[in-house]
Short mmCIF file of C-alpha atoms and ligand atoms in Angstrom, two decimals:
data_model
loop_
_atom_site.label_atom_id
_atom_site.label_comp_id
_atom_site.label_asym_id
_atom_site.label_seq_id
_atom_site.Cartn_x
_atom_site.Cartn_y
_atom_site.Cartn_z
CA MET A 1 67.02 16.91 -19.21
CA PRO A 2 70.14 14.99 -20.24
CA LEU A 3 73.17 16.99 -21.34
CA SER A 4 73.64 17.39 -25.07
CA GLU A 5 76.88 16.28 -26.71
CA PHE A 6 78.15 19.86 -26.89
CA ASP A 7 77.05 20.82 -23.35
CA LEU A 8 78.79 17.71 -22.06
CA ILE A 9 82.08 18.63 -23.79
CA GLN A 10 81.73 22.21 -22.58
CA ARG A 11 80.99 21.30 -18.96
CA TYR A 12 83.45 18.50 -18.36
CA PHE A 13 86.29 18.87 -20.84
CA ASN A 14 86.57 22.46 -22.09
CA GLN A 15 87.98 23.56 -18.74
CA PRO A 16 90.60 26.16 -17.99
CA GLN A 17 93.77 24.09 -17.80
CA ASP A 18 96.60 25.33 -15.71
CA ILE A 19 99.20 24.46 -18.28
CA ALA A 20 101.40 27.12 -19.84
CA LEU A 21 101.82 25.92 -23.41
CA PRO A 22 101.94 28.90 -25.74
CA GLU A 23 102.32 26.60 -28.74
CA ILE A 24 98.63 25.63 -28.44
CA VAL A 25 97.15 28.03 -30.99
CA LYS A 26 93.69 26.40 -30.81
CA GLY A 27 92.55 23.75 -28.34
CA ILE A 28 89.00 22.42 -28.03
CA GLY A 29 86.35 23.90 -30.29
CA ASP A 30 87.36 23.73 -33.95
CA ASP A 31 87.50 20.88 -36.47
CA ALA A 32 91.08 20.23 -35.38
CA ALA A 33 93.43 21.54 -32.71
CA LEU A 34 96.37 23.68 -33.85
CA ILE A 35 99.85 23.36 -32.38
CA GLN A 36 102.61 25.69 -33.48
CA LEU A 37 105.76 23.80 -34.47
CA ASN A 38 108.02 26.63 -35.55
CA ALA A 39 107.78 30.15 -36.98
CA LYS A 40 106.15 28.87 -40.17
CA LYS A 41 104.29 25.67 -39.47
CA MET A 42 101.44 24.37 -37.30
CA LEU A 43 100.21 20.84 -36.72
CA ALA A 44 96.46 20.30 -37.12
CA VAL A 45 95.28 17.33 -35.00
CA THR A 46 91.86 15.69 -34.98
CA VAL A 47 90.27 12.41 -33.87
CA ASP A 48 86.92 10.82 -34.76
CA THR A 49 85.36 7.48 -33.82
CA LEU A 50 83.02 5.31 -35.87
CA LEU A 51 80.98 2.72 -33.96
CA ALA A 52 79.13 -0.25 -35.45
CA GLY A 53 75.38 0.24 -35.07
CA VAL A 54 75.76 3.99 -34.50
CA HIS A 55 77.75 5.33 -37.45
CA PHE A 56 77.25 2.41 -39.82
CA PRO A 57 75.21 -0.82 -39.86
CA ALA A 58 77.31 -3.76 -38.62
CA ASN A 59 77.07 -5.51 -42.02
CA THR A 60 78.66 -2.59 -43.95
CA ASP A 61 81.49 -3.65 -46.27
CA ALA A 62 84.75 -3.65 -44.28
CA ALA A 63 86.62 -1.67 -46.94
CA ASP A 64 83.94 1.02 -46.83
CA ILE A 65 84.07 1.22 -43.00
CA ALA A 66 87.82 1.82 -43.08
CA TYR A 67 87.60 4.27 -45.97
CA LYS A 68 84.96 6.32 -44.18
CA ALA A 69 86.77 6.26 -40.82
CA LEU A 70 89.81 7.86 -42.44
CA ALA A 71 87.79 10.12 -44.76
CA VAL A 72 85.89 11.82 -41.92
CA ASN A 73 89.18 12.69 -40.25
CA LEU A 74 90.73 14.03 -43.45
CA SER A 75 87.56 16.08 -43.79
CA ASP A 76 88.24 17.75 -40.44
CA LEU A 77 91.77 18.60 -41.61
CA ALA A 78 90.29 19.94 -44.87
CA ALA A 79 88.02 22.21 -42.82
CA MET A 80 91.15 23.77 -41.27
CA GLY A 81 92.86 24.21 -44.66
CA ALA A 82 95.51 21.72 -43.53
CA GLU A 83 97.50 19.24 -45.61
CA PRO A 84 97.01 15.71 -44.20
CA LYS A 85 100.25 13.88 -43.41
CA PHE A 86 99.91 11.14 -40.79
CA PHE A 87 97.28 9.10 -38.95
CA THR A 88 96.97 6.63 -36.08
CA LEU A 89 94.37 3.87 -35.83
CA ALA A 90 92.76 2.51 -32.63
CA LEU A 91 90.72 -0.56 -33.46
CA THR A 92 88.38 -2.49 -31.15
CA LEU A 93 87.24 -5.81 -32.63
CA PRO A 94 84.67 -8.29 -31.26
CA GLU A 95 86.57 -11.10 -33.06
CA VAL A 96 89.47 -11.72 -35.42
CA ASN A 97 88.23 -12.39 -38.93
CA ALA A 98 91.06 -12.51 -41.48
CA ASP A 99 88.84 -11.86 -44.53
CA TRP A 100 87.28 -8.87 -42.83
CA LEU A 101 90.66 -7.46 -41.76
CA LYS A 102 92.07 -7.88 -45.26
CA LYS A 103 89.21 -5.89 -46.77
CA PHE A 104 89.37 -3.31 -43.98
CA SER A 105 93.07 -2.69 -44.51
CA GLN A 106 92.58 -2.48 -48.29
CA GLY A 107 89.92 0.23 -47.89
CA LEU A 108 92.11 2.05 -45.40
CA PHE A 109 95.26 2.12 -47.52
CA GLU A 110 93.35 2.92 -50.70
CA LEU A 111 92.34 6.29 -49.26
CA ALA A 112 95.65 6.77 -47.42
CA GLN A 113 97.50 6.43 -50.74
CA GLU A 114 95.13 8.79 -52.52
CA TYR A 115 95.99 11.53 -50.01
CA ASN A 116 99.56 10.50 -49.31
CA VAL A 117 99.00 10.03 -45.57
CA ALA A 118 100.99 7.52 -43.54
CA LEU A 119 99.73 5.23 -40.77
CA ILE A 120 102.22 5.81 -37.94
CA GLY A 121 100.73 3.90 -35.00
CA GLY A 122 97.61 2.88 -33.15
CA ASP A 123 96.16 0.38 -30.72
CA THR A 124 94.31 -2.93 -31.14
CA THR A 125 91.92 -4.37 -28.56
CA ARG A 126 89.12 -6.89 -28.26
CA GLY A 127 85.74 -5.51 -27.18
CA PRO A 128 82.00 -6.04 -27.54
CA VAL A 129 81.42 -3.61 -30.40
CA LEU A 130 83.46 -2.83 -33.50
CA SER A 131 84.92 0.64 -32.98
CA ILE A 132 87.39 2.55 -35.13
CA SER A 133 89.10 5.70 -33.86
CA ILE A 134 91.40 7.50 -36.22
CA GLN A 135 93.51 10.46 -35.32
CA ALA A 136 94.70 12.49 -38.30
CA ILE A 137 97.53 14.99 -38.29
CA GLY A 138 98.42 17.57 -40.92
CA TYR A 139 100.32 20.77 -41.53
CA VAL A 140 99.05 24.30 -42.05
CA ALA A 141 101.03 27.53 -42.25
CA VAL A 142 101.07 29.76 -39.16
CA GLY A 143 98.20 32.26 -39.26
CA LYS A 144 96.58 30.56 -42.26
CA ALA A 145 94.22 27.97 -40.75
CA LEU A 146 90.50 28.28 -41.52
CA MET A 147 88.87 28.78 -38.15
CA ARG A 148 85.20 28.47 -37.16
CA SER A 149 85.63 31.74 -35.26
CA ASN A 150 86.65 34.06 -38.10
CA ALA A 151 83.45 34.75 -40.09
CA LYS A 152 82.81 38.45 -40.68
CA VAL A 153 79.53 40.32 -41.13
CA GLY A 154 78.99 40.74 -44.88
CA ASP A 155 80.76 37.48 -45.86
CA ASP A 156 79.04 35.27 -48.41
CA ILE A 157 78.35 31.71 -47.25
CA TYR A 158 79.15 28.82 -49.57
CA VAL A 159 78.90 25.04 -49.54
CA THR A 160 80.56 22.46 -51.75
CA GLY A 161 78.62 19.64 -53.43
CA TYR A 162 74.96 18.69 -52.95
CA LEU A 163 73.58 18.32 -49.43
CA GLY A 164 71.51 15.39 -48.21
CA GLU A 165 72.95 12.73 -50.52
CA ALA A 166 74.44 10.65 -47.69
CA ALA A 167 71.09 10.74 -45.85
CA LEU A 168 69.40 9.46 -49.02
CA GLY A 169 71.99 6.67 -49.18
CA LEU A 170 71.07 5.75 -45.61
CA ALA A 171 67.35 5.75 -46.53
CA ILE A 172 68.19 3.28 -49.30
CA ILE A 173 70.00 0.80 -47.06
CA GLN A 174 67.15 1.11 -44.56
CA ASN A 175 64.74 0.09 -47.37
CA LYS A 176 62.84 3.36 -47.05
CA LEU A 177 63.53 4.48 -50.59
CA THR A 178 64.02 3.00 -54.05
CA VAL A 179 65.47 4.97 -56.94
CA GLU A 180 67.01 4.05 -60.27
CA PRO A 181 70.29 2.09 -59.96
CA ALA A 182 72.73 4.83 -61.04
CA THR A 183 71.32 7.30 -58.50
CA GLN A 184 71.22 4.63 -55.83
CA GLN A 185 74.88 3.83 -56.52
CA ARG A 186 75.87 7.49 -56.25
CA TRP A 187 74.12 8.06 -52.93
CA LEU A 188 75.46 4.86 -51.40
CA GLN A 189 78.92 5.97 -52.45
CA ARG A 190 78.34 9.36 -50.79
CA LEU A 191 77.27 7.58 -47.58
CA ASN A 192 79.96 4.90 -47.49
CA ARG A 193 82.90 6.66 -49.12
CA PRO A 194 82.58 10.41 -48.54
CA SER A 195 85.11 12.57 -50.41
CA PRO A 196 87.09 14.68 -47.97
CA ARG A 197 87.41 18.12 -49.61
CA VAL A 198 91.11 18.36 -48.87
CA ALA A 199 92.16 20.20 -52.04
CA VAL A 200 89.30 22.68 -51.61
CA GLY A 201 90.24 23.35 -47.99
CA GLN A 202 93.84 24.09 -48.91
CA ALA A 203 92.75 26.25 -51.86
CA LEU A 204 90.57 28.31 -49.51
CA VAL A 205 93.56 29.31 -47.38
CA GLY A 206 94.02 33.06 -47.83
CA ILE A 207 90.53 33.37 -49.37
CA ALA A 208 87.94 32.07 -46.88
CA HIS A 209 87.49 33.66 -43.46
CA ALA A 210 85.84 30.68 -41.74
CA ALA A 211 85.17 27.03 -42.57
CA ILE A 212 83.68 23.86 -41.10
CA ASP A 213 82.96 20.45 -42.55
CA ILE A 214 79.32 19.35 -42.61
CA SER A 215 79.28 16.23 -40.46
CA ASP A 216 76.14 16.84 -38.38
CA GLY A 217 73.95 18.87 -40.80
CA LEU A 218 74.34 22.33 -42.33
CA LEU A 219 72.24 24.21 -39.75
CA ALA A 220 74.08 22.65 -36.82
CA ASP A 221 77.52 23.07 -38.36
CA LEU A 222 76.97 26.61 -39.63
CA GLY A 223 75.60 27.20 -36.12
CA HIS A 224 79.10 26.51 -34.77
CA ILE A 225 80.59 29.15 -37.09
CA VAL A 226 77.90 31.64 -36.05
CA GLN A 227 78.37 30.95 -32.35
CA GLN A 228 82.15 31.06 -32.40
CA SER A 229 82.37 34.09 -34.71
CA GLN A 230 79.68 35.92 -32.70
CA VAL A 231 77.69 36.73 -35.83
CA GLY A 232 74.38 35.66 -37.39
CA ALA A 233 73.67 34.05 -40.74
CA GLU A 234 70.86 34.08 -43.27
CA ILE A 235 70.44 31.08 -45.51
CA TRP A 236 68.46 31.32 -48.75
CA LEU A 237 66.44 28.12 -49.00
CA ASP A 238 65.94 28.35 -52.76
CA LYS A 239 69.72 28.34 -53.21
CA ILE A 240 70.52 25.16 -51.22
CA PRO A 241 72.10 22.64 -53.64
CA LEU A 242 69.80 19.60 -53.47
CA PRO A 243 70.32 16.10 -54.86
CA SER A 244 68.64 15.78 -58.24
CA VAL A 245 65.68 13.42 -57.91
CA THR A 246 62.05 13.88 -58.86
CA ALA A 247 60.56 11.07 -56.74
CA ILE A 248 61.03 12.97 -53.46
CA ALA A 249 59.21 16.17 -52.46
CA ARG A 250 61.39 19.27 -52.43
CA THR A 251 60.48 20.10 -48.83
CA ALA A 252 61.63 16.65 -47.68
CA LEU A 253 64.89 17.01 -49.62
CA LEU A 254 65.43 20.44 -48.17
CA GLU A 255 64.98 19.22 -44.62
CA LEU A 256 67.52 16.44 -45.20
CA ALA A 257 69.94 18.87 -46.84
CA LEU A 258 69.78 21.22 -43.85
CA THR A 259 69.65 18.82 -40.93
CA ALA A 260 71.00 15.39 -41.93
CA GLY A 261 74.67 14.78 -41.41
CA ASP A 262 77.36 12.68 -43.03
CA ASP A 263 77.86 14.65 -46.27
CA TYR A 264 81.36 15.90 -45.33
CA GLU A 265 81.08 18.85 -47.69
CA LEU A 266 82.66 22.15 -46.62
CA CYS A 267 80.72 25.21 -45.52
CA PHE A 268 82.82 28.38 -45.68
CA THR A 269 82.52 32.16 -45.64
CA VAL A 270 84.27 34.55 -48.01
CA SER A 271 84.32 38.34 -48.18
CA SER A 272 82.28 39.38 -51.24
CA ASP A 273 85.24 41.18 -52.81
CA LYS A 274 87.00 37.81 -53.12
CA ALA A 275 84.20 36.14 -55.14
CA ALA A 276 86.15 36.34 -58.43
CA LEU A 277 89.31 34.97 -56.82
CA LEU A 278 87.29 32.12 -55.30
CA GLU A 279 85.85 31.27 -58.72
CA THR A 280 89.33 31.26 -60.30
CA VAL A 281 90.77 29.00 -57.63
CA LEU A 282 87.88 26.54 -57.34
CA SER A 283 87.26 26.25 -61.09
CA THR A 284 90.59 24.43 -61.44
CA LEU A 285 89.49 21.82 -58.87
CA ASN A 286 86.37 20.64 -60.71
CA ILE A 287 84.23 21.06 -57.57
CA HIS A 288 80.61 22.13 -57.51
CA TYR A 289 80.02 24.93 -55.03
CA THR A 290 77.11 27.25 -54.30
CA LYS A 291 76.56 30.58 -52.57
CA ILE A 292 73.73 29.90 -50.10
CA GLY A 293 73.55 32.95 -47.88
CA ARG A 294 75.31 35.70 -46.01
CA ILE A 295 76.82 36.41 -42.61
CA VAL A 296 74.87 39.15 -40.84
CA ALA A 297 74.91 40.81 -37.44
CA GLY A 298 73.09 38.66 -34.89
CA ALA A 299 73.48 35.34 -33.14
CA LYS A 300 71.40 32.77 -35.07
CA VAL A 301 71.11 30.99 -38.40
CA ASN A 302 67.88 32.16 -40.06
CA CYS A 303 66.46 30.26 -43.04
CA LEU A 304 64.66 32.51 -45.52
CA ASP A 305 62.32 31.39 -48.32
CA GLN A 306 62.22 33.15 -51.70
CA HIS A 307 59.89 35.81 -50.24
CA GLY A 308 62.28 36.54 -47.38
CA HIS A 309 60.08 34.77 -44.80
CA CYS A 310 61.81 32.97 -41.97
CA ILE A 311 61.21 29.19 -42.00
CA HIS A 312 61.82 27.09 -38.87
CA PHE A 313 63.07 23.51 -38.80
CA SER A 314 62.40 21.29 -35.80
CA THR A 315 65.93 19.90 -35.65
CA GLN A 316 69.25 21.47 -36.54
CA GLY A 317 71.29 18.34 -37.01
CA TYR A 318 72.55 15.11 -35.53
CA GLN A 319 73.65 15.06 -31.89
CA HIS A 320 74.68 12.10 -29.78
CA PHE A 321 72.66 11.92 -26.49
CA SER A 322 69.77 14.07 -27.81
P1 ADP B 401 83.88 17.52 -35.40
O1 ADP B 401 82.39 17.31 -35.73
O2 ADP B 401 84.52 18.54 -36.26
O3 ADP B 401 84.64 16.23 -35.32
P2 ADP B 401 82.94 17.73 -32.74
O4 ADP B 401 81.65 18.44 -32.92
O5 ADP B 401 82.92 16.23 -32.60
O6 ADP B 401 83.91 18.13 -33.95
O7 ADP B 401 83.69 18.32 -31.51
C1 ADP B 401 83.68 19.71 -31.24
C2 ADP B 401 84.97 20.08 -30.52
O8 ADP B 401 85.00 19.45 -29.24
C3 ADP B 401 86.22 19.63 -31.26
O9 ADP B 401 87.19 20.65 -31.12
C4 ADP B 401 86.63 18.39 -30.50
O10 ADP B 401 88.03 18.19 -30.56
C5 ADP B 401 86.19 18.69 -29.10
N1 ADP B 401 85.86 17.48 -28.29
C6 ADP B 401 84.91 16.55 -28.54
N2 ADP B 401 84.87 15.62 -27.57
C7 ADP B 401 85.84 15.95 -26.67
C8 ADP B 401 86.31 15.39 -25.45
N3 ADP B 401 85.77 14.28 -24.93
N4 ADP B 401 87.35 16.01 -24.83
C9 ADP B 401 87.89 17.12 -25.33
N5 ADP B 401 87.49 17.72 -26.47
C10 ADP B 401 86.48 17.15 -27.13
MG1 MG B 402 84.33 18.77 -38.35
#
């Protein structure tokens, strides 16, 4: 059997490294690495690649491609509670097309300005497939980052937004689904221009125990929190925030919400005695969020229906190489 994406990283790259660098607070394994700069401040560093034909169809609008490439990186910083500051851009282009590059750079700087992040370098090459790698760098206070490894038994589990909307946007561009124009527009926007939950991530500092952004699907991503925190989780299926649409069966929507990626919402855990504080803080940000379950003792994510029965899903989320 071929190695999965995560087994591959674990086997070949997450090795003991004989390098004494005490300033590495967190290396491989979270949404971003953490490097201590001084007594107060850490750098959060992340990189993500988008490839034509894998992460987006080759004919996607150039401004949207750039916007998304930066957004998914800001989302990883958001998942650490970090404030985005800088980014670098490594671009591989099959050809030079001035119109395309103009649109691409417009989409890129539109989002960069919105979050006040500066492009500070990169690399440009010619190659067979359009590929965009962005590395994003931000600041977070020492001891304050939201780690995947810090969920506690008894925590409530929350997600922002509605899950599965990006997957529905993909179904639309694949001509598998037609819905009324306003809904179609909204889902395409969620697919092509995800909103990194940067303000939410920073607001959760000091409130949430653990956080991750949902890039591969809720079950897979919550699975990383569960694994790294050495706890279990129960998810209440009737509480999952689903896209509002009547034309699609609830079970199909639920499966997308749990296992399709690309939503870039945050999943986070909060001790139940901080529920009122969470409400106070998030109500000022105009963000929809939902309590969907609880951290329990154990080692797995269990999905429970309204009768408390465990429901199994054949996949957990998107993985390269699977
Ligand atoms: P995310 O979905 O948040 O971007 P990933 O699931 O892609 O994170 O990666 C999981 C962890 O593995 C991250 O900490 C990431 O930095 C690390 N990682 C992924 N690929 C490699 C690699 N080739 N070498 C070293 N670390 C890697
Ligand atoms: Mg992530």
